[in-house]
Amino acid sequence: MSTSSVSLTAASSTRNMAAVALTLASFLAASSAPTPLYRLYQQAWGFSSGMLTLIFAVYAFSLLVALLTMGALSDYLGRRPVILAALGLEAVSMLMFAHAQDAQALLWSRVVQGFATGMASAALGAALLDLDRERGALINTLSPMLGMAAGVFGANQLASHGHDGLHQVYWWLLLVFAASAWAIAVMPETVSRRSGALASMRPRIRLPAHIRPAFLRMAPLDIAAWALAGFYLSLGPTLLRVITGSTLMAGLAVCINTLSAASAIWLLRHWTAQRMLRFGGSVLPLGIVILLLGVASHSLTLMVAASIIAGAGFGVGFQGALRSVLPLAEPHERGGLLSTIYVLSYLAFSLPAIAAGLLTQSLGLVPTTYGYGLMLIVLGLLALAATRQKAVTRHGA
């Protein structure tokens, strides 16, 4: 092969990686875009906190249904058709959001969006690994963080300064998804089609036996990391608004947390998976302790510092979790394994946040925050103990 052919292949691979990575980031941007708008919706349409919790819950439930039924489909049909179908469904949800005028319309928009996001997540993640197993694991962690930060920041800015702040962000996202569909449509397929697509849609957890020990070791930190994300996307904005009185600062706190996660992932990308897991298990609980001190003292400085520190633990810990299991999967196992990881992650993301939303109505925001924070500290320390136990076992062997 000539030097020019090699360069062309490398350039094509990089373009394809960029297209898939940006598409994954776009799905997560769209999923987080409603976060800074929820209180504005509530003020405009007059629905209860219980309805707000339900809107959060249906997204997570729909996403989990998609992961359990569609998570491995791209291992059989190919990555491209599944991603394109998910993009079409996501476009429908953007149109629903853009025309929503009440809480019921918002709820159904989140149902459709959740299914589209679940359908896309495993296929996009597997496509990244197909294109480059080493860089794919890194981008699988980095893209969601950057996407969530961009979604919250963009929606926050448009709501504060744009025309029709409740809907405008969805029209912009619709354009992004149209561009993504074109980019995915022209890229080559990365896996061969094989039989068994219908059978793969039977709901089940796909975790190959040889991956289970590594999966169980990383699970506590994955749960802690995504429960932290659930906190920042559910209670976090309300908590910051109560303490600072600023809607803008409430949205920026989520951006700070996810941008810190992305920055730490990039800076520490050369670490081993085990070192990343130990870092996450140590730093995430520290960030939560500082957050609780900030809540107790009503200190914005401490809360911003906590967002940065906990965000670093979240990002690096999740990267370590992925890197400890993804390299163990064969190409035909990648979609199914990623769907299982995302099922665990989104259960951790949604269930504590839903419970906290319900408890807030009876216990109050601050006591619920303390309870949520203590749970995260315990999970982080359990994850740290699991990584240290593995190190001791290896040393003893």
mmCIF file of C-alpha atoms in Angstrom:
data_model
loop_
_atom_site.group_PDB
_atom_site.id
_atom_site.type_symbol
_atom_site.label_atom_id
_atom_site.label_comp_id
_atom_site.label_asym_id
_atom_site.label_seq_id
_atom_site.Cartn_x
_atom_site.Cartn_y
_atom_site.Cartn_z
ATOM 1 C CA MET A 1 0.000 0.000 0.000
ATOM 2 C CA SER A 2 1.360 3.450 -0.905
ATOM 3 C CA THR A 3 2.039 6.198 1.633
ATOM 4 C CA SER A 4 -0.800 8.272 0.164
ATOM 5 C CA SER A 5 -3.224 5.341 0.546
ATOM 6 C CA VAL A 6 -2.235 4.871 4.186
ATOM 7 C CA SER A 7 -2.681 8.607 4.828
ATOM 8 C CA LEU A 8 -6.084 8.568 3.122
ATOM 9 C CA THR A 9 -7.190 5.574 5.213
ATOM 10 C CA ALA A 10 -5.997 7.261 8.417
ATOM 11 C CA ALA A 11 -7.771 10.504 7.492
ATOM 12 C CA SER A 12 -10.975 8.611 6.658
ATOM 13 C CA SER A 13 -10.821 6.736 9.976
ATOM 14 C CA THR A 14 -10.353 10.003 11.866
ATOM 15 C CA ARG A 15 -13.340 11.571 10.068
ATOM 16 C CA ASN A 16 -15.503 8.570 10.893
ATOM 17 C CA MET A 17 -14.403 8.649 14.537
ATOM 18 C CA ALA A 18 -15.234 12.359 14.696
ATOM 19 C CA ALA A 19 -18.681 11.795 13.152
ATOM 20 C CA VAL A 20 -19.567 9.031 15.615
ATOM 21 C CA ALA A 21 -18.117 10.899 18.613
ATOM 22 C CA LEU A 22 -20.010 14.099 17.787
ATOM 23 C CA THR A 23 -23.225 12.145 17.255
ATOM 24 C CA LEU A 24 -22.848 10.499 20.671
ATOM 25 C CA ALA A 25 -22.136 13.893 22.262
ATOM 26 C CA SER A 26 -25.217 15.328 20.525
ATOM 27 C CA PHE A 27 -27.518 12.682 22.017
ATOM 28 C CA LEU A 28 -26.216 13.468 25.502
ATOM 29 C CA ALA A 29 -26.464 17.209 24.851
ATOM 30 C CA ALA A 30 -30.118 16.770 23.927
ATOM 31 C CA SER A 31 -30.746 14.605 26.991
ATOM 32 C CA SER A 32 -29.367 17.276 29.356
ATOM 33 C CA ALA A 33 -30.821 20.316 27.547
ATOM 34 C CA PRO A 34 -34.156 20.235 29.464
ATOM 35 C CA THR A 35 -32.351 20.296 32.852
ATOM 36 C CA PRO A 36 -32.021 24.095 33.226
ATOM 37 C CA LEU A 37 -35.489 24.544 31.694
ATOM 38 C CA TYR A 38 -37.488 22.357 34.096
ATOM 39 C CA ARG A 39 -38.207 25.128 36.609
ATOM 40 C CA LEU A 40 -39.116 27.491 33.775
ATOM 41 C CA TYR A 41 -41.531 24.883 32.416
ATOM 42 C CA GLN A 42 -42.976 24.515 35.901
ATOM 43 C CA GLN A 43 -43.478 28.270 36.262
ATOM 44 C CA ALA A 44 -44.988 28.613 32.779
ATOM 45 C CA TRP A 45 -47.273 25.587 32.851
ATOM 46 C CA GLY A 46 -48.004 25.231 36.564
ATOM 47 C CA PHE A 47 -47.362 21.516 37.115
ATOM 48 C CA SER A 48 -46.347 19.895 40.414
ATOM 49 C CA SER A 49 -42.966 18.676 41.675
ATOM 50 C CA GLY A 50 -44.410 15.175 41.457
ATOM 51 C CA MET A 51 -44.964 15.640 37.714
ATOM 52 C CA LEU A 52 -41.389 16.925 37.406
ATOM 53 C CA THR A 53 -40.119 13.733 39.046
ATOM 54 C CA LEU A 54 -42.314 11.673 36.695
ATOM 55 C CA ILE A 55 -40.884 13.486 33.642
ATOM 56 C CA PHE A 56 -37.383 12.607 34.854
ATOM 57 C CA ALA A 57 -38.419 8.998 35.564
ATOM 58 C CA VAL A 58 -40.075 8.222 32.209
ATOM 59 C CA TYR A 59 -36.942 9.245 30.309
ATOM 60 C CA ALA A 60 -34.837 6.813 32.320
ATOM 61 C CA PHE A 61 -37.412 4.008 32.051
ATOM 62 C CA SER A 62 -37.764 4.425 28.280
ATOM 63 C CA LEU A 63 -33.987 4.499 27.852
ATOM 64 C CA LEU A 64 -33.582 1.295 29.870
ATOM 65 C CA VAL A 65 -36.269 -0.469 27.811
ATOM 66 C CA ALA A 66 -34.367 0.493 24.649
ATOM 67 C CA LEU A 67 -31.046 -0.742 26.058
ATOM 68 C CA LEU A 68 -32.545 -4.080 27.093
ATOM 69 C CA THR A 69 -34.297 -4.679 23.760
ATOM 70 C CA MET A 70 -32.176 -2.802 21.196
ATOM 71 C CA GLY A 71 -28.793 -2.783 22.912
ATOM 72 C CA ALA A 72 -27.309 -5.701 20.977
ATOM 73 C CA LEU A 73 -29.198 -5.110 17.713
ATOM 74 C CA SER A 74 -26.246 -3.379 16.028
ATOM 75 C CA ASP A 75 -24.131 -6.521 16.603
ATOM 76 C CA TYR A 76 -26.496 -8.224 14.111
ATOM 77 C CA LEU A 77 -27.868 -5.544 11.742
ATOM 78 C CA GLY A 78 -24.765 -3.354 11.706
ATOM 79 C CA ARG A 79 -24.026 -0.097 13.505
ATOM 80 C CA ARG A 80 -25.156 2.299 10.790
ATOM 81 C CA PRO A 81 -28.836 1.297 10.349
ATOM 82 C CA VAL A 82 -29.422 1.254 14.116
ATOM 83 C CA ILE A 83 -27.784 4.669 14.575
ATOM 84 C CA LEU A 84 -29.778 6.153 11.677
ATOM 85 C CA ALA A 85 -33.042 4.774 13.076
ATOM 86 C CA ALA A 86 -32.200 6.267 16.480
ATOM 87 C CA LEU A 87 -31.411 9.622 14.857
ATOM 88 C CA GLY A 88 -34.794 9.597 13.137
ATOM 89 C CA LEU A 89 -36.545 8.909 16.432
ATOM 90 C CA GLU A 90 -34.494 11.603 18.169
ATOM 91 C CA ALA A 91 -35.514 14.112 15.488
ATOM 92 C CA VAL A 92 -39.162 13.280 16.220
ATOM 93 C CA SER A 93 -38.573 13.944 19.923
ATOM 94 C CA MET A 94 -36.933 17.315 19.140
ATOM 95 C CA LEU A 95 -40.013 18.338 17.146
ATOM 96 C CA MET A 96 -42.220 17.232 20.044
ATOM 97 C CA PHE A 97 -40.182 19.332 22.493
ATOM 98 C CA ALA A 98 -40.210 22.303 20.119
ATOM 99 C CA HIS A 99 -44.025 22.273 19.998
ATOM 100 C CA ALA A 100 -44.693 21.286 23.642
ATOM 101 C CA GLN A 101 -47.134 23.569 25.470
ATOM 102 C CA ASP A 102 -47.879 21.569 28.624
ATOM 103 C CA ALA A 103 -46.434 18.984 31.003
ATOM 104 C CA GLN A 104 -48.071 16.040 29.224
ATOM 105 C CA ALA A 105 -46.384 16.962 25.936
ATOM 106 C CA LEU A 106 -43.077 17.303 27.778
ATOM 107 C CA LEU A 107 -43.530 13.858 29.318
ATOM 108 C CA TRP A 108 -44.173 12.157 25.959
ATOM 109 C CA SER A 109 -41.235 13.999 24.414
ATOM 110 C CA ARG A 110 -38.975 12.532 27.101
ATOM 111 C CA VAL A 111 -40.367 9.034 26.504
ATOM 112 C CA VAL A 112 -39.460 9.179 22.808
ATOM 113 C CA GLN A 113 -36.113 10.820 23.538
ATOM 114 C CA GLY A 114 -35.210 8.199 26.134
ATOM 115 C CA PHE A 115 -35.858 5.335 23.727
ATOM 116 C CA ALA A 116 -33.857 7.018 20.955
ATOM 117 C CA THR A 117 -30.927 7.699 23.293
ATOM 118 C CA GLY A 118 -30.867 4.139 24.605
ATOM 119 C CA MET A 119 -31.039 2.756 21.082
ATOM 120 C CA ALA A 120 -28.173 4.982 19.939
ATOM 121 C CA SER A 121 -25.843 4.697 22.942
ATOM 122 C CA ALA A 122 -24.766 1.077 22.567
ATOM 123 C CA ALA A 123 -24.513 1.250 18.756
ATOM 124 C CA LEU A 124 -22.457 4.465 18.778
ATOM 125 C CA GLY A 125 -20.208 3.209 21.558
ATOM 126 C CA ALA A 126 -19.611 -0.078 19.753
ATOM 127 C CA ALA A 127 -18.877 1.773 16.490
ATOM 128 C CA LEU A 128 -16.180 3.804 18.258
ATOM 129 C CA LEU A 129 -14.549 0.580 19.480
ATOM 130 C CA ASP A 130 -14.783 -0.943 15.994
ATOM 131 C CA LEU A 131 -12.966 2.051 14.513
ATOM 132 C CA ASP A 132 -10.236 2.177 17.169
ATOM 133 C CA ARG A 133 -10.332 0.035 20.300
ATOM 134 C CA GLU A 134 -7.857 2.210 22.244
ATOM 135 C CA ARG A 135 -9.160 5.660 21.320
ATOM 136 C CA GLY A 136 -12.727 4.353 21.242
ATOM 137 C CA ALA A 137 -12.705 3.603 24.975
ATOM 138 C CA LEU A 138 -11.458 7.137 25.680
ATOM 139 C CA ILE A 139 -14.018 8.821 23.413
ATOM 140 C CA ASN A 140 -16.829 6.674 24.839
ATOM 141 C CA THR A 141 -16.191 8.439 28.148
ATOM 142 C CA LEU A 142 -15.257 11.887 26.875
ATOM 143 C CA SER A 143 -18.141 12.471 24.436
ATOM 144 C CA PRO A 144 -20.985 12.088 26.975
ATOM 145 C CA MET A 145 -19.294 14.496 29.411
ATOM 146 C CA LEU A 146 -18.755 17.173 26.770
ATOM 147 C CA GLY A 147 -22.238 16.585 25.372
ATOM 148 C CA MET A 148 -23.957 16.991 28.747
ATOM 149 C CA ALA A 149 -22.003 20.183 29.454
ATOM 150 C CA ALA A 150 -22.829 21.619 26.023
ATOM 151 C CA GLY A 151 -26.529 20.766 26.335
ATOM 152 C CA VAL A 152 -26.960 22.407 29.726
ATOM 153 C CA PHE A 153 -24.878 25.457 28.822
ATOM 154 C CA GLY A 154 -26.587 25.986 25.459
ATOM 155 C CA ALA A 155 -30.105 25.613 26.846
ATOM 156 C CA ASN A 156 -29.219 27.888 29.765
ATOM 157 C CA GLN A 157 -27.893 30.620 27.486
ATOM 158 C CA LEU A 158 -30.795 30.421 25.038
ATOM 159 C CA ALA A 159 -33.309 30.496 27.892
ATOM 160 C CA SER A 160 -31.599 33.557 29.404
ATOM 161 C CA HIS A 161 -30.910 35.556 26.252
ATOM 162 C CA GLY A 162 -32.691 33.986 23.288
ATOM 163 C CA HIS A 163 -36.177 34.323 21.830
ATOM 164 C CA ASP A 164 -38.647 31.630 22.988
ATOM 165 C CA GLY A 165 -36.192 30.153 25.489
ATOM 166 C CA LEU A 166 -38.425 27.165 26.280
ATOM 167 C CA HIS A 167 -38.214 25.805 22.732
ATOM 168 C CA GLN A 168 -35.365 27.357 20.774
ATOM 169 C CA VAL A 169 -32.652 24.899 21.827
ATOM 170 C CA TYR A 170 -34.578 22.003 20.261
ATOM 171 C CA TRP A 171 -34.609 23.618 16.815
ATOM 172 C CA TRP A 172 -30.819 23.994 16.994
ATOM 173 C CA LEU A 173 -30.468 20.382 18.105
ATOM 174 C CA LEU A 174 -32.681 19.262 15.227
ATOM 175 C CA LEU A 175 -30.181 20.829 12.807
ATOM 176 C CA VAL A 176 -27.325 19.066 14.599
ATOM 177 C CA PHE A 177 -29.066 15.698 14.269
ATOM 178 C CA ALA A 178 -29.748 16.288 10.572
ATOM 179 C CA ALA A 179 -26.019 16.886 10.029
ATOM 180 C CA SER A 180 -25.203 13.798 12.106
ATOM 181 C CA ALA A 181 -27.539 11.657 10.003
ATOM 182 C CA TRP A 182 -25.744 12.741 6.829
ATOM 183 C CA ALA A 183 -22.311 12.025 8.356
ATOM 184 C CA ILE A 184 -23.359 8.557 9.558
ATOM 185 C CA ALA A 185 -25.086 7.704 6.257
ATOM 186 C CA VAL A 186 -21.913 8.236 4.211
ATOM 187 C CA MET A 187 -19.520 6.372 6.515
ATOM 188 C CA PRO A 188 -18.779 2.668 5.899
ATOM 189 C CA GLU A 189 -20.299 -0.082 8.019
ATOM 190 C CA THR A 190 -17.899 -1.413 10.679
ATOM 191 C CA VAL A 191 -19.364 -4.897 11.309
ATOM 192 C CA SER A 192 -20.834 -7.614 9.104
ATOM 193 C CA ARG A 193 -24.545 -8.343 9.217
ATOM 194 C CA ARG A 194 -25.456 -11.726 10.722
ATOM 195 C CA SER A 195 -28.597 -13.644 11.605
ATOM 196 C CA GLY A 196 -30.276 -13.475 14.999
ATOM 197 C CA ALA A 197 -31.472 -9.855 15.034
ATOM 198 C CA LEU A 198 -35.011 -10.665 16.201
ATOM 199 C CA ALA A 199 -33.792 -13.001 18.928
ATOM 200 C CA SER A 200 -31.371 -10.306 20.136
ATOM 201 C CA MET A 201 -34.338 -8.033 20.895
ATOM 202 C CA ARG A 202 -35.563 -10.311 23.683
ATOM 203 C CA PRO A 203 -34.914 -8.258 26.856
ATOM 204 C CA ARG A 204 -31.890 -9.549 28.751
ATOM 205 C CA ILE A 205 -28.588 -8.555 30.295
ATOM 206 C CA ARG A 206 -25.622 -9.522 28.121
ATOM 207 C CA LEU A 207 -22.493 -10.110 30.186
ATOM 208 C CA PRO A 208 -20.080 -12.778 28.887
ATOM 209 C CA ALA A 209 -18.738 -15.070 31.623
ATOM 210 C CA HIS A 210 -15.094 -14.105 31.082
ATOM 211 C CA ILE A 211 -15.929 -10.408 31.672
ATOM 212 C CA ARG A 212 -18.028 -10.820 34.839
ATOM 213 C CA PRO A 213 -15.199 -10.609 37.441
ATOM 214 C CA ALA A 214 -13.886 -7.336 35.978
ATOM 215 C CA PHE A 215 -17.448 -5.998 35.635
ATOM 216 C CA LEU A 216 -18.274 -6.722 39.283
ATOM 217 C CA ARG A 217 -15.088 -4.988 40.440
ATOM 218 C CA MET A 218 -15.858 -1.800 38.542
ATOM 219 C CA ALA A 219 -19.617 -1.779 39.308
ATOM 220 C CA PRO A 220 -19.543 0.087 42.679
ATOM 221 C CA LEU A 221 -17.631 3.026 41.206
ATOM 222 C CA ASP A 222 -19.781 3.096 38.066
ATOM 223 C CA ILE A 223 -22.869 3.257 40.294
ATOM 224 C CA ALA A 224 -21.370 6.044 42.432
ATOM 225 C CA ALA A 225 -20.268 8.033 39.373
ATOM 226 C CA TRP A 226 -23.644 7.959 37.648
ATOM 227 C CA ALA A 227 -25.582 8.515 40.875
ATOM 228 C CA LEU A 228 -23.500 11.703 41.180
ATOM 229 C CA ALA A 229 -24.520 12.676 37.632
ATOM 230 C CA GLY A 230 -28.149 12.006 38.559
ATOM 231 C CA PHE A 231 -27.787 14.322 41.544
ATOM 232 C CA TYR A 232 -26.363 17.170 39.468
ATOM 233 C CA LEU A 233 -29.033 16.832 36.786
ATOM 234 C CA SER A 234 -31.966 16.529 39.224
ATOM 235 C CA LEU A 235 -31.452 18.124 42.655
ATOM 236 C CA GLY A 236 -28.295 20.055 41.764
ATOM 237 C CA PRO A 237 -29.838 22.992 39.855
ATOM 238 C CA THR A 238 -32.576 23.476 42.474
ATOM 239 C CA LEU A 239 -30.053 23.318 45.313
ATOM 240 C CA LEU A 240 -27.783 25.910 43.683
ATOM 241 C CA ARG A 241 -30.745 28.143 42.909
ATOM 242 C CA VAL A 242 -31.898 28.038 46.547
ATOM 243 C CA ILE A 243 -28.415 28.814 47.873
ATOM 244 C CA THR A 244 -27.313 31.411 45.307
ATOM 245 C CA GLY A 245 -30.652 32.750 44.061
ATOM 246 C CA SER A 246 -29.283 32.520 40.507
ATOM 247 C CA THR A 247 -30.787 30.390 37.737
ATOM 248 C CA LEU A 248 -27.655 30.959 35.648
ATOM 249 C CA MET A 249 -25.355 29.655 38.394
ATOM 250 C CA ALA A 250 -27.604 26.613 38.841
ATOM 251 C CA GLY A 251 -27.036 25.680 35.195
ATOM 252 C CA LEU A 252 -23.322 26.476 35.314
ATOM 253 C CA ALA A 253 -22.802 24.066 38.228
ATOM 254 C CA VAL A 254 -23.738 21.148 35.969
ATOM 255 C CA CYS A 255 -21.392 22.470 33.262
ATOM 256 C CA ILE A 256 -18.538 22.824 35.764
ATOM 257 C CA ASN A 257 -19.044 19.257 36.973
ATOM 258 C CA THR A 258 -19.098 17.672 33.517
ATOM 259 C CA LEU A 259 -16.310 19.865 32.096
ATOM 260 C CA SER A 260 -14.140 18.932 35.065
ATOM 261 C CA ALA A 261 -14.905 15.282 34.296
ATOM 262 C CA ALA A 262 -13.936 15.716 30.641
ATOM 263 C CA SER A 263 -10.738 17.624 31.495
ATOM 264 C CA ALA A 264 -9.621 15.007 34.015
ATOM 265 C CA ILE A 265 -10.322 12.186 31.549
ATOM 266 C CA TRP A 266 -8.117 13.863 28.951
ATOM 267 C CA LEU A 267 -5.288 14.807 31.313
ATOM 268 C CA LEU A 268 -5.095 11.359 32.925
ATOM 269 C CA ARG A 269 -5.870 9.306 29.810
ATOM 270 C CA HIS A 270 -2.516 7.481 29.926
ATOM 271 C CA TRP A 271 -3.124 6.025 33.380
ATOM 272 C CA THR A 272 -3.936 2.335 33.783
ATOM 273 C CA ALA A 273 -7.558 1.342 34.376
ATOM 274 C CA GLN A 274 -6.792 0.291 37.965
ATOM 275 C CA ARG A 275 -5.138 3.602 38.777
ATOM 276 C CA MET A 276 -8.155 5.426 37.352
ATOM 277 C CA LEU A 277 -10.519 3.361 39.489
ATOM 278 C CA ARG A 278 -8.496 4.105 42.627
ATOM 279 C CA PHE A 279 -8.446 7.819 41.776
ATOM 280 C CA GLY A 280 -12.209 7.878 41.227
ATOM 281 C CA GLY A 281 -12.906 5.969 44.437
ATOM 282 C CA SER A 282 -10.777 8.444 46.412
ATOM 283 C CA VAL A 283 -11.647 11.776 44.794
ATOM 284 C CA LEU A 284 -15.399 11.364 44.267
ATOM 285 C CA PRO A 285 -16.179 10.934 48.019
ATOM 286 C CA LEU A 286 -13.869 13.869 48.814
ATOM 287 C CA GLY A 287 -15.828 16.065 46.421
ATOM 288 C CA ILE A 288 -19.121 15.040 48.027
ATOM 289 C CA VAL A 289 -17.805 15.850 51.525
ATOM 290 C CA ILE A 290 -16.859 19.339 50.307
ATOM 291 C CA LEU A 291 -20.278 19.697 48.642
ATOM 292 C CA LEU A 292 -22.076 18.880 51.903
ATOM 293 C CA LEU A 293 -19.886 21.377 53.763
ATOM 294 C CA GLY A 294 -20.798 23.958 51.120
ATOM 295 C CA VAL A 295 -24.510 23.238 51.576
ATOM 296 C CA ALA A 296 -24.207 23.498 55.369
ATOM 297 C CA SER A 297 -22.343 26.824 55.190
ATOM 298 C CA HIS A 298 -24.167 28.194 52.105
ATOM 299 C CA SER A 299 -20.734 28.687 50.538
ATOM 300 C CA LEU A 300 -20.756 29.069 46.760
ATOM 301 C CA THR A 301 -16.953 28.752 46.707
ATOM 302 C CA LEU A 302 -17.060 25.342 48.387
ATOM 303 C CA MET A 303 -19.856 24.151 46.112
ATOM 304 C CA VAL A 304 -17.952 25.145 42.973
ATOM 305 C CA ALA A 305 -14.813 23.453 44.333
ATOM 306 C CA ALA A 306 -16.888 20.360 45.089
ATOM 307 C CA SER A 307 -18.257 20.320 41.533
ATOM 308 C CA ILE A 308 -14.717 20.397 40.133
ATOM 309 C CA ILE A 309 -13.336 17.708 42.468
ATOM 310 C CA ALA A 310 -16.336 15.366 42.297
ATOM 311 C CA GLY A 311 -16.481 15.863 38.527
ATOM 312 C CA ALA A 312 -12.870 14.720 38.197
ATOM 313 C CA GLY A 313 -13.665 11.622 40.249
ATOM 314 C CA PHE A 314 -16.768 10.958 38.136
ATOM 315 C CA GLY A 315 -14.985 11.255 34.800
ATOM 316 C CA VAL A 316 -11.784 9.382 35.603
ATOM 317 C CA GLY A 317 -13.654 6.713 37.560
ATOM 318 C CA PHE A 318 -16.045 6.053 34.676
ATOM 319 C CA GLN A 319 -13.148 5.980 32.211
ATOM 320 C CA GLY A 320 -11.394 3.421 34.429
ATOM 321 C CA ALA A 321 -14.587 1.364 34.611
ATOM 322 C CA LEU A 322 -14.916 1.257 30.816
ATOM 323 C CA ARG A 323 -11.238 0.540 30.224
ATOM 324 C CA SER A 324 -11.288 -2.332 32.693
ATOM 325 C CA VAL A 325 -13.992 -4.228 30.760
ATOM 326 C CA LEU A 326 -14.294 -3.038 27.136
ATOM 327 C CA PRO A 327 -10.959 -4.457 25.898
ATOM 328 C CA LEU A 328 -12.121 -7.900 27.074
ATOM 329 C CA ALA A 329 -15.059 -7.999 24.618
ATOM 330 C CA GLU A 330 -14.943 -9.550 21.158
ATOM 331 C CA PRO A 331 -16.345 -7.425 18.278
ATOM 332 C CA HIS A 332 -19.661 -9.317 18.242
ATOM 333 C CA GLU A 333 -20.027 -8.789 22.031
ATOM 334 C CA ARG A 334 -19.438 -5.014 22.100
ATOM 335 C CA GLY A 335 -22.971 -3.742 21.562
ATOM 336 C CA GLY A 336 -24.412 -6.140 24.138
ATOM 337 C CA LEU A 337 -21.709 -5.395 26.723
ATOM 338 C CA LEU A 338 -22.073 -1.640 26.292
ATOM 339 C CA SER A 339 -25.838 -1.926 26.697
ATOM 340 C CA THR A 340 -25.279 -3.792 29.992
ATOM 341 C CA ILE A 341 -22.859 -1.107 31.215
ATOM 342 C CA TYR A 342 -25.358 1.595 30.273
ATOM 343 C CA VAL A 343 -28.202 -0.261 32.010
ATOM 344 C CA LEU A 344 -26.174 -0.265 35.233
ATOM 345 C CA SER A 345 -25.159 3.373 34.723
ATOM 346 C CA TYR A 346 -28.657 4.659 34.002
ATOM 347 C CA LEU A 347 -30.222 2.718 36.865
ATOM 348 C CA ALA A 348 -27.647 4.389 39.120
ATOM 349 C CA PHE A 349 -28.381 7.713 37.425
ATOM 350 C CA SER A 350 -32.156 7.535 37.707
ATOM 351 C CA LEU A 351 -33.338 5.502 40.709
ATOM 352 C CA PRO A 352 -31.584 7.517 43.464
ATOM 353 C CA ALA A 353 -32.563 10.783 41.750
ATOM 354 C CA ILE A 354 -36.215 9.704 41.495
ATOM 355 C CA ALA A 355 -36.226 8.606 45.151
ATOM 356 C CA ALA A 356 -34.592 11.903 46.136
ATOM 357 C CA GLY A 357 -37.183 13.860 44.165
ATOM 358 C CA LEU A 358 -39.971 12.109 46.072
ATOM 359 C CA LEU A 359 -38.234 12.473 49.452
ATOM 360 C CA THR A 360 -37.679 16.179 48.867
ATOM 361 C CA GLN A 361 -41.439 16.705 49.012
ATOM 362 C CA SER A 362 -41.651 15.229 52.527
ATOM 363 C CA LEU A 363 -38.185 15.769 54.061
ATOM 364 C CA GLY A 364 -37.106 18.941 52.288
ATOM 365 C CA LEU A 365 -34.291 19.689 49.859
ATOM 366 C CA VAL A 366 -31.336 20.049 52.235
ATOM 367 C CA PRO A 367 -31.950 16.904 54.385
ATOM 368 C CA THR A 368 -32.439 14.885 51.182
ATOM 369 C CA THR A 369 -29.167 16.281 49.832
ATOM 370 C CA TYR A 370 -27.339 15.150 52.978
ATOM 371 C CA GLY A 371 -28.763 11.636 52.652
ATOM 372 C CA TYR A 372 -27.923 11.455 48.942
ATOM 373 C CA GLY A 373 -24.398 12.695 49.631
ATOM 374 C CA LEU A 374 -23.777 10.115 52.356
ATOM 375 C CA MET A 375 -24.917 7.355 49.989
ATOM 376 C CA LEU A 376 -22.426 8.553 47.356
ATOM 377 C CA ILE A 377 -19.590 8.665 49.895
ATOM 378 C CA VAL A 378 -20.281 5.065 50.961
ATOM 379 C CA LEU A 379 -20.428 3.866 47.332
ATOM 380 C CA GLY A 380 -17.161 5.618 46.504
ATOM 381 C CA LEU A 381 -15.400 4.072 49.494
ATOM 382 C CA LEU A 382 -16.760 0.615 48.587
ATOM 383 C CA ALA A 383 -15.361 1.083 45.085
ATOM 384 C CA LEU A 384 -11.989 2.105 46.514
ATOM 385 C CA ALA A 385 -11.983 -0.970 48.756
ATOM 386 C CA ALA A 386 -12.743 -3.206 45.746
ATOM 387 C CA THR A 387 -9.793 -1.835 43.753
ATOM 388 C CA ARG A 388 -7.437 -2.148 46.721
ATOM 389 C CA GLN A 389 -8.588 -5.735 47.322
ATOM 390 C CA LYS A 390 -7.724 -6.602 43.711
ATOM 391 C CA ALA A 391 -4.287 -5.030 44.126
ATOM 392 C CA VAL A 392 -3.640 -7.005 47.330
ATOM 393 C CA THR A 393 -4.817 -10.247 45.696
ATOM 394 C CA ARG A 394 -2.553 -9.706 42.682
ATOM 395 C CA HIS A 395 0.423 -8.888 44.943
ATOM 396 C CA GLY A 396 -0.208 -11.948 47.090
ATOM 397 C CA ALA A 397 -0.466 -14.176 44.020
#
